[in-house]
Amino acid sequence: MLRRTLLTLLGGSAVALDDKLLGAVDNTRRRMDDTLASATVSPAMLDEWEGNVASFGRQYMNVPTLRLLCDVLLEFSSVRHALSRRQPYDTQERLLKLAAQLAGLAGILMIDVGDHRLARSFFRTGRTAADETGDRALRAWVTVRESLVPFYYGDMREAINLAQKSQSLAGQTPCAAAAMAPIVEARALAALAGNGRKDAVDKAKNALSRARSAFSQMRPDHQRDAAFGYTQKQLFFHQGDVLTGIGQTQEAEVLLLKALDAYETEWLDPTLIRFDRARCRLLEGDPDEALRLGMEAIQRLDAEHQKADIVLQRAKDLLTTAEHKDANGRAVREFKEFLASIRDNESNEKQGAMDL
Protein backbone atom coordinates (compact mmCIF):
# COMPACT_ATOMS: atom_id res chain seq x y z
CA MET A 1 0.00 0.00 0.00
CA LEU A 2 2.83 2.40 0.81
CA ARG A 3 4.44 1.73 -2.59
CA ARG A 4 1.12 2.31 -4.41
CA THR A 5 0.60 5.53 -2.48
CA LEU A 6 4.09 6.75 -3.41
CA LEU A 7 3.55 5.95 -7.09
CA THR A 8 0.20 7.74 -7.06
CA LEU A 9 1.78 10.83 -5.50
CA LEU A 10 4.63 10.76 -8.02
CA GLY A 11 2.00 10.68 -10.77
CA GLY A 12 0.59 13.95 -9.51
CA SER A 13 -2.65 12.55 -8.09
CA ALA A 14 -4.02 13.27 -4.63
CA VAL A 15 -4.23 10.56 -1.99
CA ALA A 16 -6.65 10.54 0.91
CA LEU A 17 -5.18 9.83 4.35
CA ASP A 18 -7.73 7.16 5.17
CA ASP A 19 -7.84 4.30 7.66
CA LYS A 20 -6.15 1.85 5.27
CA LEU A 21 -3.14 4.10 4.74
CA LEU A 22 -2.87 4.89 8.43
CA GLY A 23 -3.10 1.16 9.14
CA ALA A 24 -0.22 0.49 6.74
CA VAL A 25 1.85 3.19 8.42
CA ASP A 26 1.19 1.77 11.88
CA ASN A 27 1.82 -1.81 10.68
CA THR A 28 5.29 -0.77 9.47
CA ARG A 29 6.07 0.70 12.88
CA ARG A 30 4.80 -2.42 14.67
CA ARG A 31 7.02 -4.67 12.58
CA MET A 32 10.05 -2.62 13.63
CA ASP A 33 8.97 -2.93 17.28
CA ASP A 34 8.63 -6.70 16.86
CA THR A 35 12.08 -6.90 15.24
CA LEU A 36 13.70 -4.88 18.01
CA ALA A 37 11.99 -6.91 20.71
CA SER A 38 12.80 -10.31 19.18
CA ALA A 39 16.42 -9.40 18.42
CA THR A 40 17.35 -8.21 21.87
CA VAL A 41 19.11 -10.79 24.05
CA SER A 42 18.13 -10.39 27.68
CA PRO A 43 20.79 -9.40 30.21
CA ALA A 44 20.04 -12.63 32.07
CA MET A 45 20.83 -14.70 28.97
CA LEU A 46 24.08 -12.81 28.40
CA ASP A 47 25.07 -13.35 32.03
CA GLU A 48 24.33 -17.06 31.66
CA TRP A 49 26.43 -17.37 28.50
CA GLU A 50 29.33 -15.49 30.07
CA GLY A 51 29.12 -17.72 33.14
CA ASN A 52 29.15 -20.81 30.94
CA VAL A 53 32.22 -19.62 29.04
CA ALA A 54 34.06 -18.94 32.32
CA SER A 55 33.06 -22.44 33.47
CA PHE A 56 34.45 -23.95 30.25
CA GLY A 57 37.76 -22.27 31.01
CA ARG A 58 37.83 -23.85 34.47
CA GLN A 59 36.91 -27.27 33.04
CA TYR A 60 39.57 -27.14 30.33
CA MET A 61 42.18 -29.18 32.19
CA ASN A 62 39.76 -31.61 33.84
CA VAL A 63 36.94 -32.55 31.44
CA PRO A 64 37.51 -34.98 28.51
CA THR A 65 38.41 -33.00 25.41
CA LEU A 66 35.64 -34.16 23.07
CA ARG A 67 32.95 -33.70 25.69
CA LEU A 68 34.06 -30.15 26.40
CA LEU A 69 34.38 -29.44 22.68
CA CYS A 70 30.72 -30.41 22.18
CA ASP A 71 29.63 -28.11 25.02
CA VAL A 72 31.71 -25.25 23.63
CA LEU A 73 30.36 -25.64 20.09
CA LEU A 74 26.73 -25.82 21.24
CA GLU A 75 27.20 -22.55 23.10
CA PHE A 76 29.07 -21.15 20.09
CA SER A 77 26.04 -21.95 17.92
CA SER A 78 23.69 -20.13 20.30
CA VAL A 79 25.87 -17.04 20.29
CA ARG A 80 26.10 -17.16 16.49
CA HIS A 81 22.30 -17.24 16.25
CA ALA A 82 22.04 -14.18 18.50
CA LEU A 83 24.66 -12.34 16.43
CA SER A 84 22.73 -13.04 13.23
CA ARG A 85 20.11 -10.53 14.39
CA ARG A 86 20.41 -6.84 15.01
CA GLN A 87 21.45 -6.13 18.59
CA PRO A 88 21.99 -2.98 20.67
CA TYR A 89 25.63 -1.88 20.68
CA ASP A 90 26.51 -3.02 24.21
CA THR A 91 24.83 -6.39 23.66
CA GLN A 92 26.61 -6.82 20.32
CA GLU A 93 29.97 -6.14 21.95
CA ARG A 94 29.39 -8.73 24.68
CA LEU A 95 28.27 -11.29 22.10
CA LEU A 96 31.37 -10.67 19.97
CA LYS A 97 33.57 -11.19 23.03
CA LEU A 98 31.79 -14.47 23.75
CA ALA A 99 32.23 -15.53 20.12
CA ALA A 100 35.97 -14.77 20.26
CA GLN A 101 36.44 -16.66 23.52
CA LEU A 102 34.45 -19.69 22.37
CA ALA A 103 36.24 -19.81 19.00
CA GLY A 104 39.60 -19.52 20.77
CA LEU A 105 38.68 -22.27 23.22
CA ALA A 106 37.54 -24.49 20.34
CA GLY A 107 40.91 -23.83 18.69
CA ILE A 108 42.73 -24.89 21.86
CA LEU A 109 40.70 -28.08 22.02
CA MET A 110 41.37 -28.84 18.35
CA ILE A 111 45.10 -28.62 19.11
CA ASP A 112 44.55 -31.14 21.91
CA VAL A 113 42.80 -33.60 19.59
CA GLY A 114 45.53 -33.12 16.98
CA ASP A 115 43.69 -31.29 14.18
CA HIS A 116 45.89 -28.25 13.54
CA ARG A 117 43.99 -27.18 10.41
CA LEU A 118 40.68 -26.82 12.22
CA ALA A 119 42.52 -25.20 15.11
CA ARG A 120 43.83 -22.48 12.78
CA SER A 121 40.36 -21.99 11.31
CA PHE A 122 38.80 -21.46 14.74
CA PHE A 123 41.55 -19.04 15.74
CA ARG A 124 40.96 -17.03 12.56
CA THR A 125 37.26 -16.85 13.43
CA GLY A 126 38.19 -15.81 16.95
CA ARG A 127 40.46 -13.04 15.66
CA THR A 128 37.69 -11.72 13.41
CA ALA A 129 35.30 -11.51 16.36
CA ALA A 130 37.92 -10.08 18.73
CA ASP A 131 38.93 -7.38 16.24
CA GLU A 132 35.33 -6.12 16.27
CA THR A 133 35.42 -5.59 20.04
CA GLY A 134 38.49 -3.34 20.22
CA ASP A 135 39.52 -5.28 23.37
CA ARG A 136 43.35 -5.38 23.17
CA ALA A 137 43.72 -8.09 25.82
CA LEU A 138 41.21 -10.34 24.05
CA ARG A 139 42.82 -9.81 20.63
CA ALA A 140 46.23 -10.57 22.14
CA TRP A 141 44.89 -13.74 23.83
CA VAL A 142 43.47 -15.18 20.61
CA THR A 143 46.70 -14.39 18.75
CA VAL A 144 49.02 -15.96 21.30
CA ARG A 145 46.84 -19.06 21.48
CA GLU A 146 47.05 -19.33 17.71
CA SER A 147 50.85 -19.11 17.91
CA LEU A 148 50.89 -22.53 19.58
CA VAL A 149 49.73 -24.20 16.35
CA PRO A 150 52.90 -23.41 14.36
CA PHE A 151 54.96 -23.93 17.51
CA TYR A 152 53.69 -27.48 18.09
CA TYR A 153 53.93 -28.34 14.40
CA GLY A 154 57.47 -27.11 13.83
CA ASP A 155 57.22 -23.65 12.25
CA MET A 156 59.14 -21.68 14.87
CA ARG A 157 59.48 -18.52 12.80
CA GLU A 158 55.72 -18.15 12.43
CA ALA A 159 55.26 -18.93 16.12
CA ILE A 160 57.68 -16.10 16.97
CA ASN A 161 55.90 -13.69 14.60
CA LEU A 162 52.49 -14.41 16.12
CA ALA A 163 53.87 -14.22 19.68
CA GLN A 164 55.44 -10.83 18.95
CA LYS A 165 52.21 -9.64 17.35
CA SER A 166 50.37 -10.68 20.51
CA GLN A 167 52.81 -8.72 22.67
CA SER A 168 52.27 -5.67 20.48
CA LEU A 169 48.49 -6.00 20.84
CA ALA A 170 48.72 -6.42 24.61
CA GLY A 171 50.93 -3.35 25.00
CA GLN A 172 51.19 -2.37 28.66
CA THR A 173 47.93 -4.13 29.61
CA PRO A 174 48.56 -6.62 32.46
CA CYS A 175 46.84 -9.66 30.97
CA ALA A 176 47.40 -13.35 30.27
CA ALA A 177 48.80 -12.73 26.80
CA ALA A 178 51.39 -10.28 28.16
CA ALA A 179 52.96 -13.20 30.05
CA MET A 180 52.19 -16.04 27.67
CA ALA A 181 53.34 -14.37 24.44
CA PRO A 182 56.99 -13.86 25.50
CA ILE A 183 56.97 -17.42 26.82
CA VAL A 184 55.94 -18.77 23.41
CA GLU A 185 58.59 -16.56 21.82
CA ALA A 186 61.20 -17.91 24.26
CA ARG A 187 60.19 -21.54 23.62
CA ALA A 188 60.39 -21.06 19.84
CA LEU A 189 63.76 -19.32 20.13
CA ALA A 190 65.02 -22.14 22.36
CA ALA A 191 63.97 -24.64 19.69
CA LEU A 192 65.97 -22.67 17.12
CA ALA A 193 68.91 -22.57 19.53
CA GLY A 194 68.75 -26.37 19.71
CA ASN A 195 68.99 -26.43 15.92
CA GLY A 196 72.28 -24.57 15.98
CA ARG A 197 71.12 -20.94 16.19
CA LYS A 198 73.40 -19.81 19.03
CA ASP A 199 72.26 -16.20 18.73
CA ALA A 200 68.78 -17.40 19.76
CA VAL A 201 69.93 -18.31 23.30
CA ASP A 202 70.29 -14.74 24.57
CA LYS A 203 67.03 -13.75 22.89
CA ALA A 204 65.26 -16.68 24.55
CA LYS A 205 66.60 -15.69 27.97
CA ASN A 206 65.48 -12.10 27.42
CA ALA A 207 61.97 -13.21 26.44
CA LEU A 208 61.83 -15.51 29.46
CA SER A 209 62.70 -12.58 31.74
CA ARG A 210 59.90 -10.49 30.19
CA ALA A 211 57.44 -13.33 30.71
CA ARG A 212 58.30 -13.66 34.40
CA SER A 213 57.91 -9.93 34.90
CA ALA A 214 54.54 -9.86 33.13
CA PHE A 215 53.30 -12.88 35.12
CA SER A 216 54.02 -11.09 38.41
CA GLN A 217 51.71 -8.26 37.31
CA MET A 218 48.75 -10.48 36.40
CA ARG A 219 45.60 -10.51 38.48
CA PRO A 220 45.39 -13.52 40.86
CA ASP A 221 42.21 -14.84 39.21
CA HIS A 222 43.96 -14.83 35.82
CA GLN A 223 46.82 -16.82 37.38
CA ARG A 224 44.32 -19.55 38.26
CA ASP A 225 42.71 -19.83 34.81
CA ALA A 226 44.45 -22.34 32.54
CA ALA A 227 42.42 -21.45 29.43
CA PHE A 228 41.75 -17.71 29.46
CA GLY A 229 44.54 -16.87 31.90
CA TYR A 230 48.01 -18.26 32.58
CA THR A 231 48.86 -20.38 35.63
CA GLN A 232 51.91 -20.95 37.78
CA LYS A 233 52.16 -24.60 36.72
CA GLN A 234 52.10 -23.56 33.07
CA LEU A 235 54.89 -21.08 33.80
CA PHE A 236 56.97 -23.83 35.50
CA PHE A 237 56.45 -26.12 32.51
CA HIS A 238 57.25 -23.53 29.86
CA GLN A 239 60.32 -22.22 31.69
CA GLY A 240 61.55 -25.80 31.91
CA ASP A 241 60.89 -26.23 28.21
CA VAL A 242 62.96 -23.13 27.39
CA LEU A 243 65.84 -24.18 29.63
CA THR A 244 65.81 -27.66 28.07
CA GLY A 245 66.02 -26.12 24.61
CA ILE A 246 69.06 -24.03 25.51
CA GLY A 247 70.79 -26.94 27.24
CA GLN A 248 70.46 -25.93 30.91
CA THR A 249 69.20 -29.37 31.88
CA GLN A 250 69.69 -29.28 35.64
CA GLU A 251 67.68 -26.08 36.09
CA ALA A 252 65.11 -27.40 33.61
CA GLU A 253 64.68 -30.67 35.52
CA VAL A 254 63.82 -28.81 38.74
CA LEU A 255 61.13 -26.74 37.03
CA LEU A 256 59.73 -29.67 35.05
CA LEU A 257 59.32 -31.76 38.20
CA LYS A 258 57.58 -28.83 39.92
CA ALA A 259 55.22 -28.55 36.99
CA LEU A 260 54.56 -32.29 36.87
CA ASP A 261 53.67 -32.33 40.58
CA ALA A 262 51.19 -29.47 40.03
CA TYR A 263 49.17 -31.17 37.27
CA GLU A 264 46.43 -33.60 38.25
CA THR A 265 43.97 -35.06 35.72
CA GLU A 266 45.31 -33.33 32.60
CA TRP A 267 46.94 -35.36 29.83
CA LEU A 268 48.62 -33.09 27.25
CA ASP A 269 50.86 -30.81 29.31
CA PRO A 270 52.13 -33.63 31.58
CA THR A 271 52.93 -35.68 28.46
CA LEU A 272 54.90 -32.81 26.95
CA ILE A 273 56.68 -32.30 30.27
CA ARG A 274 57.73 -35.96 30.28
CA PHE A 275 59.08 -35.58 26.74
CA ASP A 276 61.07 -32.55 27.92
CA ARG A 277 62.56 -34.65 30.70
CA ALA A 278 63.48 -37.25 28.07
CA ARG A 279 65.17 -34.53 26.02
CA CYS A 280 67.20 -33.57 29.07
CA ARG A 281 68.49 -37.16 29.28
CA LEU A 282 69.45 -36.99 25.61
CA LEU A 283 71.39 -33.77 26.13
CA GLU A 284 73.18 -35.42 29.05
CA GLY A 285 74.24 -38.29 26.78
CA ASP A 286 71.86 -41.04 27.91
CA PRO A 287 69.70 -42.00 24.89
CA ASP A 288 68.53 -45.28 26.47
CA GLU A 289 67.01 -43.49 29.47
CA ALA A 290 65.60 -40.79 27.20
CA LEU A 291 63.74 -43.33 25.08
CA ARG A 292 62.54 -45.19 28.17
CA LEU A 293 61.03 -41.95 29.50
CA GLY A 294 59.52 -41.19 26.10
CA MET A 295 57.90 -44.64 25.90
CA GLU A 296 56.60 -44.28 29.44
CA ALA A 297 55.08 -40.88 28.58
CA ILE A 298 53.08 -42.46 25.75
CA GLN A 299 52.11 -45.59 27.70
CA ARG A 300 50.50 -43.42 30.38
CA LEU A 301 47.96 -42.21 27.79
CA ASP A 302 44.80 -43.95 26.64
CA ALA A 303 44.73 -45.38 23.12
CA GLU A 304 43.05 -42.32 21.62
CA HIS A 305 45.55 -39.81 23.00
CA GLN A 306 48.52 -42.00 22.02
CA LYS A 307 47.62 -41.33 18.37
CA ALA A 308 47.42 -37.54 18.73
CA ASP A 309 49.66 -35.75 16.21
CA ILE A 310 51.37 -33.71 18.91
CA VAL A 311 52.34 -36.83 20.85
CA LEU A 312 53.60 -38.76 17.82
CA GLN A 313 55.56 -35.75 16.55
CA ARG A 314 57.35 -35.39 19.89
CA ALA A 315 58.07 -39.12 19.88
CA LYS A 316 59.50 -38.95 16.34
CA ASP A 317 61.68 -35.95 17.25
CA LEU A 318 62.99 -37.82 20.29
CA LEU A 319 63.74 -40.90 18.20
CA THR A 320 65.51 -38.91 15.47
CA THR A 321 67.84 -37.27 18.00
CA ALA A 322 68.49 -40.59 19.76
CA GLU A 323 69.39 -42.24 16.44
CA HIS A 324 72.12 -39.65 15.90
CA LYS A 325 73.68 -40.78 19.17
CA ASP A 326 73.12 -44.55 18.94
CA ALA A 327 71.49 -45.59 15.65
CA ASN A 328 71.82 -49.35 16.21
CA GLY A 329 71.11 -49.43 19.93
CA ARG A 330 68.55 -51.76 21.44
CA ALA A 331 66.53 -48.89 22.93
CA VAL A 332 66.23 -47.29 19.49
CA ARG A 333 64.96 -50.55 17.95
CA GLU A 334 62.44 -51.08 20.72
CA PHE A 335 61.17 -47.51 20.46
CA LYS A 336 60.74 -47.86 16.68
CA GLU A 337 58.77 -51.07 17.18
CA PHE A 338 56.62 -49.38 19.81
CA LEU A 339 55.73 -46.48 17.50
CA ALA A 340 55.07 -48.91 14.65
CA SER A 341 52.61 -50.82 16.84
CA ILE A 342 50.69 -47.59 17.53
CA ARG A 343 50.51 -46.83 13.79
CA ASP A 344 49.42 -50.40 13.04
CA ASN A 345 46.63 -50.20 15.61
CA GLU A 346 45.46 -46.93 14.07
CA SER A 347 45.44 -48.45 10.57
CA ASN A 348 43.47 -51.47 11.79
CA GLU A 349 40.90 -49.22 13.44
CA LYS A 350 40.47 -47.18 10.26
CA GLN A 351 40.06 -50.35 8.17
CA GLY A 352 37.51 -51.68 10.64
CA ALA A 353 35.53 -48.44 10.42
CA MET A 354 35.57 -48.64 6.61
CA ASP A 355 34.35 -52.25 6.70
CA LEU A 356 31.43 -51.21 8.89
PDB file of N, CA, C and O in Angstrom, residues 26-53:
ATOM      1  N   ASP A  26       1.037   2.318  10.538  1.00  0.00           N
ATOM      2  CA  ASP A  26       1.189   1.768  11.885  1.00  0.00           C
ATOM      3  C   ASP A  26       1.737   0.343  11.842  1.00  0.00           C
ATOM      4  O   ASP A  26       2.521  -0.069  12.705  1.00  0.00           O
ATOM      5  N   ASN A  27       1.331  -0.434  10.819  1.00  0.00           N
ATOM      6  CA  ASN A  27       1.822  -1.805  10.684  1.00  0.00           C
ATOM      7  C   ASN A  27       3.327  -1.832  10.461  1.00  0.00           C
ATOM      8  O   ASN A  27       4.040  -2.697  10.992  1.00  0.00           O
ATOM      9  N   THR A  28       3.841  -0.874   9.693  1.00  0.00           N
ATOM     10  CA  THR A  28       5.289  -0.770   9.468  1.00  0.00           C
ATOM     11  C   THR A  28       6.023  -0.508  10.775  1.00  0.00           C
ATOM     12  O   THR A  28       7.065  -1.103  11.073  1.00  0.00           O
ATOM     13  N   ARG A  29       5.450   0.400  11.576  1.00  0.00           N
ATOM     14  CA  ARG A  29       6.066   0.701  12.875  1.00  0.00           C
ATOM     15  C   ARG A  29       6.045  -0.516  13.785  1.00  0.00           C
ATOM     16  O   ARG A  29       7.040  -0.832  14.463  1.00  0.00           O
ATOM     17  N   ARG A  30       4.923  -1.247  13.811  1.00  0.00           N
ATOM     18  CA  ARG A  30       4.798  -2.418  14.671  1.00  0.00           C
ATOM     19  C   ARG A  30       5.813  -3.506  14.305  1.00  0.00           C
ATOM     20  O   ARG A  30       6.361  -4.173  15.175  1.00  0.00           O
ATOM     21  N   ARG A  31       6.039  -3.666  13.013  1.00  0.00           N
ATOM     22  CA  ARG A  31       7.018  -4.666  12.584  1.00  0.00           C
ATOM     23  C   ARG A  31       8.419  -4.322  13.097  1.00  0.00           C
ATOM     24  O   ARG A  31       9.191  -5.208  13.477  1.00  0.00           O
ATOM     25  N   MET A  32       8.753  -3.029  13.079  1.00  0.00           N
ATOM     26  CA  MET A  32      10.048  -2.622  13.633  1.00  0.00           C
ATOM     27  C   MET A  32      10.106  -2.911  15.126  1.00  0.00           C
ATOM     28  O   MET A  32      11.130  -3.402  15.649  1.00  0.00           O
ATOM     29  N   ASP A  33       9.023  -2.618  15.856  1.00  0.00           N
ATOM     30  CA  ASP A  33       8.972  -2.931  17.282  1.00  0.00           C
ATOM     31  C   ASP A  33       9.186  -4.418  17.526  1.00  0.00           C
ATOM     32  O   ASP A  33       9.929  -4.834  18.417  1.00  0.00           O
ATOM     33  N   ASP A  34       8.493  -5.247  16.698  1.00  0.00           N
ATOM     34  CA  ASP A  34       8.634  -6.697  16.859  1.00  0.00           C
ATOM     35  C   ASP A  34      10.068  -7.150  16.597  1.00  0.00           C
ATOM     36  O   ASP A  34      10.610  -8.008  17.296  1.00  0.00           O
ATOM     37  N   THR A  35      10.689  -6.547  15.568  1.00  0.00           N
ATOM     38  CA  THR A  35      12.076  -6.897  15.238  1.00  0.00           C
ATOM     39  C   THR A  35      13.018  -6.526  16.375  1.00  0.00           C
ATOM     40  O   THR A  35      13.877  -7.314  16.785  1.00  0.00           O
ATOM     41  N   LEU A  36      12.851  -5.326  16.912  1.00  0.00           N
ATOM     42  CA  LEU A  36      13.704  -4.884  18.015  1.00  0.00           C
ATOM     43  C   LEU A  36      13.517  -5.751  19.240  1.00  0.00           C
ATOM     44  O   LEU A  36      14.474  -6.108  19.933  1.00  0.00           O
ATOM     45  N   ALA A  37      12.269  -6.112  19.521  1.00  0.00           N
ATOM     46  CA  ALA A  37      11.988  -6.914  20.710  1.00  0.00           C
ATOM     47  C   ALA A  37      12.529  -8.328  20.563  1.00  0.00           C
ATOM     48  O   ALA A  37      13.109  -8.900  21.487  1.00  0.00           O
ATOM     49  N   SER A  38      12.357  -8.930  19.378  1.00  0.00           N
ATOM     50  CA  SER A  38      12.797 -10.313  19.181  1.00  0.00           C
ATOM     51  C   SER A  38      14.306 -10.421  19.067  1.00  0.00           C
ATOM     52  O   SER A  38      14.894 -11.455  19.349  1.00  0.00           O
ATOM     53  N   ALA A  39      14.968  -9.341  18.621  1.00  0.00           N
ATOM     54  CA  ALA A  39      16.416  -9.401  18.417  1.00  0.00           C
ATOM     55  C   ALA A  39      17.199  -9.213  19.699  1.00  0.00           C
ATOM     56  O   ALA A  39      18.321  -9.657  19.824  1.00  0.00           O
ATOM     57  N   THR A  40      16.621  -8.548  20.650  1.00  0.00           N
ATOM     58  CA  THR A  40      17.353  -8.215  21.866  1.00  0.00           C
ATOM     59  C   THR A  40      17.539  -9.445  22.750  1.00  0.00           C
ATOM     60  O   THR A  40      16.579 -10.151  23.064  1.00  0.00           O
ATOM     61  N   VAL A  41      18.801  -9.720  23.112  1.00  0.00           N
ATOM     62  CA  VAL A  41      19.113 -10.790  24.049  1.00  0.00           C
ATOM     63  C   VAL A  41      19.003 -10.211  25.456  1.00  0.00           C
ATOM     64  O   VAL A  41      19.548  -9.143  25.742  1.00  0.00           O
ATOM     65  N   SER A  42      18.329 -10.909  26.324  1.00  0.00           N
ATOM     66  CA  SER A  42      18.126 -10.386  27.676  1.00  0.00           C
ATOM     67  C   SER A  42      19.447 -10.362  28.438  1.00  0.00           C
ATOM     68  O   SER A  42      20.330 -11.198  28.204  1.00  0.00           O
ATOM     69  N   PRO A  43      19.583  -9.422  29.377  1.00  0.00           N
ATOM     70  CA  PRO A  43      20.788  -9.399  30.212  1.00  0.00           C
ATOM     71  C   PRO A  43      21.009 -10.712  30.955  1.00  0.00           C
ATOM     72  O   PRO A  43      22.143 -11.146  31.144  1.00  0.00           O
ATOM     73  N   ALA A  44      19.914 -11.358  31.347  1.00  0.00           N
ATOM     74  CA  ALA A  44      20.042 -12.630  32.067  1.00  0.00           C
ATOM     75  C   ALA A  44      20.667 -13.702  31.172  1.00  0.00           C
ATOM     76  O   ALA A  44      21.513 -14.486  31.622  1.00  0.00           O
ATOM     77  N   MET A  45      20.266 -13.718  29.902  1.00  0.00           N
ATOM     78  CA  MET A  45      20.831 -14.699  28.974  1.00  0.00           C
ATOM     79  C   MET A  45      22.310 -14.425  28.729  1.00  0.00           C
ATOM     80  O   MET A  45      23.129 -15.350  28.697  1.00  0.00           O
ATOM     81  N   LEU A  46      22.670 -13.159  28.575  1.00  0.00           N
ATOM     82  CA  LEU A  46      24.078 -12.811  28.398  1.00  0.00           C
ATOM     83  C   LEU A  46      24.901 -13.226  29.607  1.00  0.00           C
ATOM     84  O   LEU A  46      25.997 -13.773  29.481  1.00  0.00           O
ATOM     85  N   ASP A  47      24.367 -12.961  30.799  1.00  0.00           N
ATOM     86  CA  ASP A  47      25.065 -13.352  32.028  1.00  0.00           C
ATOM     87  C   ASP A  47      25.262 -14.865  32.076  1.00  0.00           C
ATOM     88  O   ASP A  47      26.330 -15.352  32.487  1.00  0.00           O
ATOM     89  N   GLU A  48      24.232 -15.594  31.645  1.00  0.00           N
ATOM     90  CA  GLU A  48      24.329 -17.056  31.656  1.00  0.00           C
ATOM     91  C   GLU A  48      25.398 -17.534  30.683  1.00  0.00           C
ATOM     92  O   GLU A  48      26.214 -18.410  31.017  1.00  0.00           O
ATOM     93  N   TRP A  49      25.413 -16.971  29.482  1.00  0.00           N
ATOM     94  CA  TRP A  49      26.430 -17.370  28.500  1.00  0.00           C
ATOM     95  C   TRP A  49      27.832 -17.050  28.997  1.00  0.00           C
ATOM     96  O   TRP A  49      28.749 -17.853  28.853  1.00  0.00           O
ATOM     97  N   GLU A  50      28.009 -15.865  29.563  1.00  0.00           N
ATOM     98  CA  GLU A  50      29.334 -15.486  30.074  1.00  0.00           C
ATOM     99  C   GLU A  50      29.764 -16.400  31.215  1.00  0.00           C
ATOM    100  O   GLU A  50      30.943 -16.762  31.318  1.00  0.00           O
ATOM    101  N   GLY A  51      28.797 -16.776  32.064  1.00  0.00           N
ATOM    102  CA  GLY A  51      29.119 -17.715  33.137  1.00  0.00           C
ATOM    103  C   GLY A  51      29.511 -19.080  32.601  1.00  0.00           C
ATOM    104  O   GLY A  51      30.438 -19.723  33.119  1.00  0.00           O
ATOM    105  N   ASN A  52      28.823 -19.518  31.541  1.00  0.00           N
ATOM    106  CA  ASN A  52      29.147 -20.814  30.938  1.00  0.00           C
ATOM    107  C   ASN A  52      30.545 -20.806  30.329  1.00  0.00           C
ATOM    108  O   ASN A  52      31.297 -21.782  30.454  1.00  0.00           O
ATOM    109  N   VAL A  53      30.899 -19.707  29.655  1.00  0.00           N
ATOM    110  CA  VAL A  53      32.221 -19.615  29.041  1.00  0.00           C
ATOM    111  C   VAL A  53      33.308 -19.644  30.120  1.00  0.00           C
ATOM    112  O   VAL A  53      34.332 -20.324  29.972  1.00  0.00           O
TER     113      VAL A  53
END
